[in-house]
Coordinates of C-alpha atoms (C1' of nucleotides) and ligand atoms in Angstrom, one line a residue:
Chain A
X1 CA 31.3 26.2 -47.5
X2 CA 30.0 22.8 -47.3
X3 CA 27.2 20.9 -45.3
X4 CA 28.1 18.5 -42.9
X5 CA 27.2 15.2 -44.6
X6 CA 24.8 14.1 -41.9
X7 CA 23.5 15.5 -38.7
X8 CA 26.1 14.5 -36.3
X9 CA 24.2 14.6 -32.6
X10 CA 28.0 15.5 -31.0
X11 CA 27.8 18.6 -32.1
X12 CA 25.7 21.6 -32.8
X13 CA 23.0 21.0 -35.1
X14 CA 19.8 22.6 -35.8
X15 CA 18.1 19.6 -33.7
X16 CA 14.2 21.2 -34.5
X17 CA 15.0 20.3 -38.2
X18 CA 17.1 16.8 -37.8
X19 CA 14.1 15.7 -35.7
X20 CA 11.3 17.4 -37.6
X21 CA 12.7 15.2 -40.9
X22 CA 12.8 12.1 -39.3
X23 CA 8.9 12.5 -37.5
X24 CA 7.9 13.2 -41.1
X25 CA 10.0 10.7 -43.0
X26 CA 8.5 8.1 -39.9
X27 CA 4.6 9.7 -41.1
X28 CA 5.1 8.9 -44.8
X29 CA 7.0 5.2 -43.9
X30 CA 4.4 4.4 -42.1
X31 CA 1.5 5.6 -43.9
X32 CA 2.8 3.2 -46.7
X33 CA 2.9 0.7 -44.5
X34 CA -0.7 0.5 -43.8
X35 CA 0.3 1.4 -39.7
X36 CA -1.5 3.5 -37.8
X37 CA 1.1 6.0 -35.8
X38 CA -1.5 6.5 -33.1
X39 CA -1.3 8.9 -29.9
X40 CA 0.7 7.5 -27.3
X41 CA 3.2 5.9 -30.7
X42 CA 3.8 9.1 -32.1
X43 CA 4.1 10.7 -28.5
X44 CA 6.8 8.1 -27.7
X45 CA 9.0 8.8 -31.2
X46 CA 9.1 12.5 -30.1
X47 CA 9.8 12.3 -26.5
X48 CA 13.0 10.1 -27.9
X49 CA 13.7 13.0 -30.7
X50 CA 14.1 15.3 -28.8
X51 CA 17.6 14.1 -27.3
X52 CA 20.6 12.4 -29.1
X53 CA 20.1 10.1 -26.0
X54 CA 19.1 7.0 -25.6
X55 CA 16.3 6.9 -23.0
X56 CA 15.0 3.6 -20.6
X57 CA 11.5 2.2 -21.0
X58 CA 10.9 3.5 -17.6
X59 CA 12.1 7.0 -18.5
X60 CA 9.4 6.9 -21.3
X61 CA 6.6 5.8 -19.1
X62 CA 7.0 8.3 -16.7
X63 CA 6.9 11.1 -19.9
X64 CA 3.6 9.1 -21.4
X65 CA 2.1 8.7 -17.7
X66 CA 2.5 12.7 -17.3
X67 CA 0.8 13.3 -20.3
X68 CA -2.2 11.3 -19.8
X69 CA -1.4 8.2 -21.1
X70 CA -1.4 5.1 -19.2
X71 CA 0.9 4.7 -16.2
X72 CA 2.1 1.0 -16.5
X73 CA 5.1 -0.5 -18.2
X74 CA 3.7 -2.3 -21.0
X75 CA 2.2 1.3 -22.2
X76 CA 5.7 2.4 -22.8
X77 CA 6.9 -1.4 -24.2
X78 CA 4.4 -1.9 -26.7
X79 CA 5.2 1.7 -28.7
X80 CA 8.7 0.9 -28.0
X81 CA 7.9 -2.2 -29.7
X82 CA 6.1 -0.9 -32.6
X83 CA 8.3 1.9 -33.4
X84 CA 11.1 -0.8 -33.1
X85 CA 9.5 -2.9 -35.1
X86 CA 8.5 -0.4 -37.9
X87 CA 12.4 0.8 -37.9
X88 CA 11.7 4.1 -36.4
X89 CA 13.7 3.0 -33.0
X90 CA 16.6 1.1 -32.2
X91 CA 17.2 -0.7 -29.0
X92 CA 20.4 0.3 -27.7
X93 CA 21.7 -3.0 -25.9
X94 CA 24.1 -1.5 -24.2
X95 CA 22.0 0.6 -22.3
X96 CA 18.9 -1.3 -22.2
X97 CA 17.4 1.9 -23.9
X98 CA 15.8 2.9 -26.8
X99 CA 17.2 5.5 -29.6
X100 CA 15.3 7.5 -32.1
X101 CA 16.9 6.3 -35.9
X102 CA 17.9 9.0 -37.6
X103 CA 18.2 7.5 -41.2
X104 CA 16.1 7.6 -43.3
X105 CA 16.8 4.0 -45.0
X106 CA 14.5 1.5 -44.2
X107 CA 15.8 -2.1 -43.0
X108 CA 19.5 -1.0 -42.4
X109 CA 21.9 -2.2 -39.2
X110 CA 22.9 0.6 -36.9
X111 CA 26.5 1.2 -35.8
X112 CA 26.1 3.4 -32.7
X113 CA 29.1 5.4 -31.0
X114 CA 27.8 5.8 -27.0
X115 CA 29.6 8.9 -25.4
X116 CA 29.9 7.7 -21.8
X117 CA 30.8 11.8 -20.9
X118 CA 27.7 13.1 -22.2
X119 CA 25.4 9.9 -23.0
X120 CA 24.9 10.9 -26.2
X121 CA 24.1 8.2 -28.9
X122 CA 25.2 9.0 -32.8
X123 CA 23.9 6.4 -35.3
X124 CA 26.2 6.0 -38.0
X125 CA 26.9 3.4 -40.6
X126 CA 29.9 1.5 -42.8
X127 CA 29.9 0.0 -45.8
X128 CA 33.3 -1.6 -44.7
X129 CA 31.9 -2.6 -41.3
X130 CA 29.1 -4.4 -43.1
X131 CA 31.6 -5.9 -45.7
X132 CA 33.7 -7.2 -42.6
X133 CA 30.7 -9.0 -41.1
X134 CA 29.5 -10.4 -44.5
X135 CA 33.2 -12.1 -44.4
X136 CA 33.2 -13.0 -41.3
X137 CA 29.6 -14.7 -42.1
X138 CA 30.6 -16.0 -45.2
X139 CA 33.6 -18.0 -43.4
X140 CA 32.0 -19.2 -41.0
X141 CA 29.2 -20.4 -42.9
X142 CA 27.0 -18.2 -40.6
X143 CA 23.4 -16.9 -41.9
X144 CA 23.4 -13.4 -40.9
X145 CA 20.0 -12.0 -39.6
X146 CA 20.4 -9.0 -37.1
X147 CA 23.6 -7.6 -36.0
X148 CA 24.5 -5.4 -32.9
X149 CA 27.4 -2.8 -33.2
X150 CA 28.2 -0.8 -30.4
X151 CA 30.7 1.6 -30.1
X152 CA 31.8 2.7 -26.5
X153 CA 33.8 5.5 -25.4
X154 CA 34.5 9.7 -25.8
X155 CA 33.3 11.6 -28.5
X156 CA 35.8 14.2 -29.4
X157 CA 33.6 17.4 -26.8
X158 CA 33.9 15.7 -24.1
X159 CA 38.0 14.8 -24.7
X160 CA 38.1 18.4 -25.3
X161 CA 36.9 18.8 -22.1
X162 CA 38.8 16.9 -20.5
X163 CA 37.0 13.4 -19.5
X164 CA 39.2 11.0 -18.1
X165 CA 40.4 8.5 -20.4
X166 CA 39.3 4.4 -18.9
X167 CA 40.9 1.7 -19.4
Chain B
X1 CA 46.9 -32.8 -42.8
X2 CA 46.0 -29.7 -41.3
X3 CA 44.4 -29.6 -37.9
X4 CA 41.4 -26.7 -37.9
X5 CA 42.6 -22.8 -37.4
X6 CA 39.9 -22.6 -34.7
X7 CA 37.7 -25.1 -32.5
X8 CA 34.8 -23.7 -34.4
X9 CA 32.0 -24.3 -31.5
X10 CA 29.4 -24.8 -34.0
X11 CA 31.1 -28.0 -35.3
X12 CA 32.0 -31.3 -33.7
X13 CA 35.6 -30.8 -31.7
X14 CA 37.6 -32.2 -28.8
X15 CA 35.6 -30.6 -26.4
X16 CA 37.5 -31.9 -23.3
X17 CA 40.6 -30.7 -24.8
X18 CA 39.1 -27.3 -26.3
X19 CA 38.1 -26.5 -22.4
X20 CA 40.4 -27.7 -20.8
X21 CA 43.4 -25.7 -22.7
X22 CA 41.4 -22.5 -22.1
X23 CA 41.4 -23.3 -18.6
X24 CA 45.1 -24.2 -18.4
X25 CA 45.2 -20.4 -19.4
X26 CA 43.3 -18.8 -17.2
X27 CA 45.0 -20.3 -14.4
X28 CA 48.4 -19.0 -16.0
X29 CA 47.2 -15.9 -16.6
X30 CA 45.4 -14.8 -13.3
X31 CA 48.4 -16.6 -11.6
X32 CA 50.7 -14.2 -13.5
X33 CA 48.8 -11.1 -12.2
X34 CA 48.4 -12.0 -8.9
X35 CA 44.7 -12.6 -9.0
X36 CA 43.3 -15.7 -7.3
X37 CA 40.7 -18.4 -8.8
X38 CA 39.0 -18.8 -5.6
X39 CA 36.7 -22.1 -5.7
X40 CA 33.2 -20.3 -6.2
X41 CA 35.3 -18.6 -9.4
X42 CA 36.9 -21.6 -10.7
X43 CA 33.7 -23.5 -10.5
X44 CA 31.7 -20.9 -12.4
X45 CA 33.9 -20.8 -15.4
X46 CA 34.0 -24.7 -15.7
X47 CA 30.3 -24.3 -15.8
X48 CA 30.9 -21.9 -18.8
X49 CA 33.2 -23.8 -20.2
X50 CA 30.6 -27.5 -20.0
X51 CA 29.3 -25.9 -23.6
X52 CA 29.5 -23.0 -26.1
X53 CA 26.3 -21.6 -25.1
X54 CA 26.0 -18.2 -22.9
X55 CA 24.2 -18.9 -19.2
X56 CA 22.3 -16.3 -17.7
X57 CA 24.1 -15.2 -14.0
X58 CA 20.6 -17.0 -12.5
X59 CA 21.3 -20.5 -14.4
X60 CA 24.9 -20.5 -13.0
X61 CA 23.9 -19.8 -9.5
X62 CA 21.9 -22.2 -9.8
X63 CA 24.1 -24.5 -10.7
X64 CA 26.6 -23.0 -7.8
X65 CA 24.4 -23.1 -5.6
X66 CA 23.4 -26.8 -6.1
X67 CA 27.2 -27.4 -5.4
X68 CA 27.0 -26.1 -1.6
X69 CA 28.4 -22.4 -2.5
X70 CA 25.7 -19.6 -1.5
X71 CA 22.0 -18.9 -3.4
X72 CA 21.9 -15.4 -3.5
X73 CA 22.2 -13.4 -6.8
X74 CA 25.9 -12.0 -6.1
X75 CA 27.5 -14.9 -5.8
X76 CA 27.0 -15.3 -9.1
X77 CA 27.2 -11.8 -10.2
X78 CA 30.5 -11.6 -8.5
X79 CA 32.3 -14.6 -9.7
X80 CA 30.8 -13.5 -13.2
X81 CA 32.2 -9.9 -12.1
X82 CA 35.5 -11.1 -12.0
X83 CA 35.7 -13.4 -14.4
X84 CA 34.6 -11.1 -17.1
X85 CA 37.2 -8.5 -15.5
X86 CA 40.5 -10.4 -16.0
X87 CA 38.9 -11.5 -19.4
X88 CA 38.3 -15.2 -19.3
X89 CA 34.1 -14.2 -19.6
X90 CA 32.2 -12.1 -21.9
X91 CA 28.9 -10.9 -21.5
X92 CA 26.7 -11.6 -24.4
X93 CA 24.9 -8.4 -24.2
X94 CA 21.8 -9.4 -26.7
X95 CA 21.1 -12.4 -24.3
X96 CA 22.2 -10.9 -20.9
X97 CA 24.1 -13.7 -20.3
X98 CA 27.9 -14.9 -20.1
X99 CA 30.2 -16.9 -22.3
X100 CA 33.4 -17.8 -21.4
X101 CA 36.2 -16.5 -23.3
X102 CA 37.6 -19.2 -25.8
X103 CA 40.8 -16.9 -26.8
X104 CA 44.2 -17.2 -26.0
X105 CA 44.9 -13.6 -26.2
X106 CA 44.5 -11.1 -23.9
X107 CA 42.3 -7.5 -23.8
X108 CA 40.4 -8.6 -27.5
X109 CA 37.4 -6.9 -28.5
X110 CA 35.3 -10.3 -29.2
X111 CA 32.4 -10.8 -32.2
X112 CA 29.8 -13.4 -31.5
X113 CA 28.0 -15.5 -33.6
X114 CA 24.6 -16.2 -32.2
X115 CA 22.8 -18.9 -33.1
X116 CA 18.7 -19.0 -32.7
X117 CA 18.4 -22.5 -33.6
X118 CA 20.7 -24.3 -31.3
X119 CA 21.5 -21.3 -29.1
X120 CA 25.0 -22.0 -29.4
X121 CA 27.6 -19.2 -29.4
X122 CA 30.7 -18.8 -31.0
X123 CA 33.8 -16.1 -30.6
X124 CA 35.8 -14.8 -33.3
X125 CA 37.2 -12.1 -34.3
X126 CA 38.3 -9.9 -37.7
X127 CA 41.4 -7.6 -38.7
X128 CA 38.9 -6.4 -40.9
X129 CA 36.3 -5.8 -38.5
X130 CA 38.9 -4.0 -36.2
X131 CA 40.0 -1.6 -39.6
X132 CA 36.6 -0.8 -40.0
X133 CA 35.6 0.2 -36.8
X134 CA 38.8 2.3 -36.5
X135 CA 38.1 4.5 -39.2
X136 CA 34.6 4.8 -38.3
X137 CA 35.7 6.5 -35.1
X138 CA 38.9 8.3 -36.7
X139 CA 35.8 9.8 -39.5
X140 CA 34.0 11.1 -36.2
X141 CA 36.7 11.9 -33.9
X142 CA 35.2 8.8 -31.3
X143 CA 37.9 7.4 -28.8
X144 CA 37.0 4.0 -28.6
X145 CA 37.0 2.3 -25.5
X146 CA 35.0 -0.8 -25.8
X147 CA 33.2 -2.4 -28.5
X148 CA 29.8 -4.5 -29.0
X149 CA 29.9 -6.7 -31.6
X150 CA 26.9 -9.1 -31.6
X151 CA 25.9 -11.1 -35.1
X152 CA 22.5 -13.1 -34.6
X153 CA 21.5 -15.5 -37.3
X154 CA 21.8 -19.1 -38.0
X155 CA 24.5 -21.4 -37.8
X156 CA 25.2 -24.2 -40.9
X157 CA 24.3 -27.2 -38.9
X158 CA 20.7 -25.4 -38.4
X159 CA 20.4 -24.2 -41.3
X160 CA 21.0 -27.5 -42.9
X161 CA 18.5 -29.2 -40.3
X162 CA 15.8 -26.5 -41.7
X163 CA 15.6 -24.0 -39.5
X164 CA 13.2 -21.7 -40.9
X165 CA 14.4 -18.0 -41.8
X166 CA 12.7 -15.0 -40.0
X167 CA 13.6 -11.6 -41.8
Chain C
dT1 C1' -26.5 2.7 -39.4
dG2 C1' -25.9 -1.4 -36.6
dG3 C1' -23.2 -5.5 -35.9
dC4 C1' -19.0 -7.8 -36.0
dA5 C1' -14.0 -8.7 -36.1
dT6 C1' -9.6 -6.8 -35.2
dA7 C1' -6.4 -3.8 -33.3
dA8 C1' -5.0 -0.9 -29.6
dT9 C1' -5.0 0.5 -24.8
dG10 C1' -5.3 0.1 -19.9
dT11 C1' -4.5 -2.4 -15.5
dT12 C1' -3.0 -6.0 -12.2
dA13 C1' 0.2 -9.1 -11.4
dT14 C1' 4.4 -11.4 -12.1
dA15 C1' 8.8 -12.7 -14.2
dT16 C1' 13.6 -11.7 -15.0
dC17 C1' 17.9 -9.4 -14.4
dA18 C1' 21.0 -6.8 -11.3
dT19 C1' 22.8 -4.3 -7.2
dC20 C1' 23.0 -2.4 -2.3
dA21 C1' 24.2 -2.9 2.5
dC22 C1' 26.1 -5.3 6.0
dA23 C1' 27.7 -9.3 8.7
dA24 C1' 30.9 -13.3 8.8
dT25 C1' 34.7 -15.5 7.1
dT26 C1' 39.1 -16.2 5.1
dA27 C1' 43.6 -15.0 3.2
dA28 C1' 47.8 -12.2 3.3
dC29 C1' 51.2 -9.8 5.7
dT30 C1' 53.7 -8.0 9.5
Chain D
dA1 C1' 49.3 -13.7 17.1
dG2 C1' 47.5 -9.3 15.4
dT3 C1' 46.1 -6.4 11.8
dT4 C1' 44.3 -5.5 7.3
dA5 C1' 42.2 -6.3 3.0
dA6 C1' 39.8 -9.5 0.1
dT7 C1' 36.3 -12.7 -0.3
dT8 C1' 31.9 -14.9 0.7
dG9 C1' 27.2 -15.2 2.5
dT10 C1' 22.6 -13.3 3.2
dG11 C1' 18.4 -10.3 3.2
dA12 C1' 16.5 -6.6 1.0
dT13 C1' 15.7 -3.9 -2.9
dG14 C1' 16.1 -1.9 -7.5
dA15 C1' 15.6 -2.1 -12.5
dT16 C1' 14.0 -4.1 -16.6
dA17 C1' 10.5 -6.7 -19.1
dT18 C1' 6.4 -9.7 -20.0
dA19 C1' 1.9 -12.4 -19.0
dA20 C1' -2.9 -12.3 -18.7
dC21 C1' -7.1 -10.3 -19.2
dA22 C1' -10.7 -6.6 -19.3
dT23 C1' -12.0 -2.5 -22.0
dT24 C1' -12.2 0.6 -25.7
dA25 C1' -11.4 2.2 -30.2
dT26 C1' -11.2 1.2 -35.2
dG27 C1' -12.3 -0.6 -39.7
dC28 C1' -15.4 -3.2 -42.4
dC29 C1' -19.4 -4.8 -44.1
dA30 C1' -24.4 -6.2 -44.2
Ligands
LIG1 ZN1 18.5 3.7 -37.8
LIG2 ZN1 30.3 13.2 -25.3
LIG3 ZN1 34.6 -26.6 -27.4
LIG4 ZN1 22.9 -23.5 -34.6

DNA sequence: TGGCATAATGTTATATCATCACAATTAACT
DNA sequence: AGTTAATTGTGATGATATAACATTATGCCA
């Protein structure tokens, strides 16, 4: 009976572990880091663990504001920021939203797939995807620094269930 | 000798003739599905079309609006609207702004090459790219509808003129 | 421990991007 | 011409993001 190879947020999962993992695996990065995963930081990496959503800045704020913290946007922006920054989120362009990562490797380039049924965001990755874009640099005589992949559509519950297909 | 594959937007081309044949297309095309170019639309993607850079929806009512067409925000939004709808206009989602649509072909899923140095973007695209993508969903049962891909780095020419790297 | 420099937080205000709602106009069709 | 649907225009508002600056917390060292 084998393990799924990685935690995949469409379907069941035991979420309190996947999530668990990646807070720790966030406390050790950064410890070696030298950055300090204060208060309101590490508040803002759980409230985005605890869904396979990607959440607005806004959505955040009002979470932080309820809990004490300050009540304007750039409260929210700048742990966005830093957590971005440090790897520990992803900006979802897409959705102008911000997603927990879920990998443990430092430095890599998301792939998401963004489940318009249920708004759930997987992270994923591909060596061939990567190998794609590296040939599409390399002809083009284009220095690659930062690369959005986005993947919209149904994830395979919510055909199941019936979502209507779109175009 | 061989005349280039691809007006490659990052090098020096027949600019005149590079827009002008993609506008020769749209009008075929929208003419062959019954959609009309109204003014305020045709005018919006010649603005596109001036350069291979992506305009925000406010920079080209500005420039509509300059022309004697209206000065509020869905003017522009609309035209852009439309224009992206029948597929002559992309949205550049990393910049929020639109580029028109420099390929012949119809429904493509579009890769930009964004560069930071002379903010210049270019479209291309990748059998390769497409493969990859496919088997990424196939491996995790996605139905694809749409895809984001968005490649931000430096092009040759600014990389030659010594534009510094950044990560 | 006190003093200093830096980082982090909080708040006000403002910038930027995008859509709603509704009236006026124009085009298409009978 | 009369009816209908598409298009355009405008004012108002919503949503997302940053600038500027005061305040507080932290780390470091004399
Ligand atoms: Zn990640
Ligand atoms: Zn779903
Ligand atoms: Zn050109
Ligand atoms: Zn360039």
């Amino acid at each position: 009976m084998p393990t799924p190879p990685d935690p995949d947020p469409f379907h069941d999962h035991d979420h309190d572990a996947c999530s668990g993992a990646v807070l720790e695996h966030a406390l050790t990065r950064l410890e070696a880091e030298g950055a300090r995963l204060t208060p309101v930081r590490r508040r803002t990496l759980e409230i985005l663990l605890e869904s396979h959503r990607a959440m607005g800045a806004y959505d955040v704020l009002q979470r932080l504001s309820a809990e004490g913290f300050g009540s304007q946007p750039p409260v929210a922006y700048r742990a966005l920021e830093f957590l971005v920054n440090h790897g520990l989120v992803h900006r979802v362009q897409r959705l102008n939203a911000y997603a927990a990562c879920l990998s443990p490797q430092k430095d890599h380039s998301p792939v998401f797939l963004i489940c318009r049924g249920c708004d759930k965001v997987a992270e994923t990755g591909s060596s061939d995807l990567r190998a794609a874009i590296g040939g599409l640099a390399t002809s083009n005589r284009f220095t690659v620094e930062r690369t959005t992949v986005e993947i919209l559509g149904l994830c395979s519950q919510c055909v199941a269930a019936g979502a209507e297909a779109r175009a």
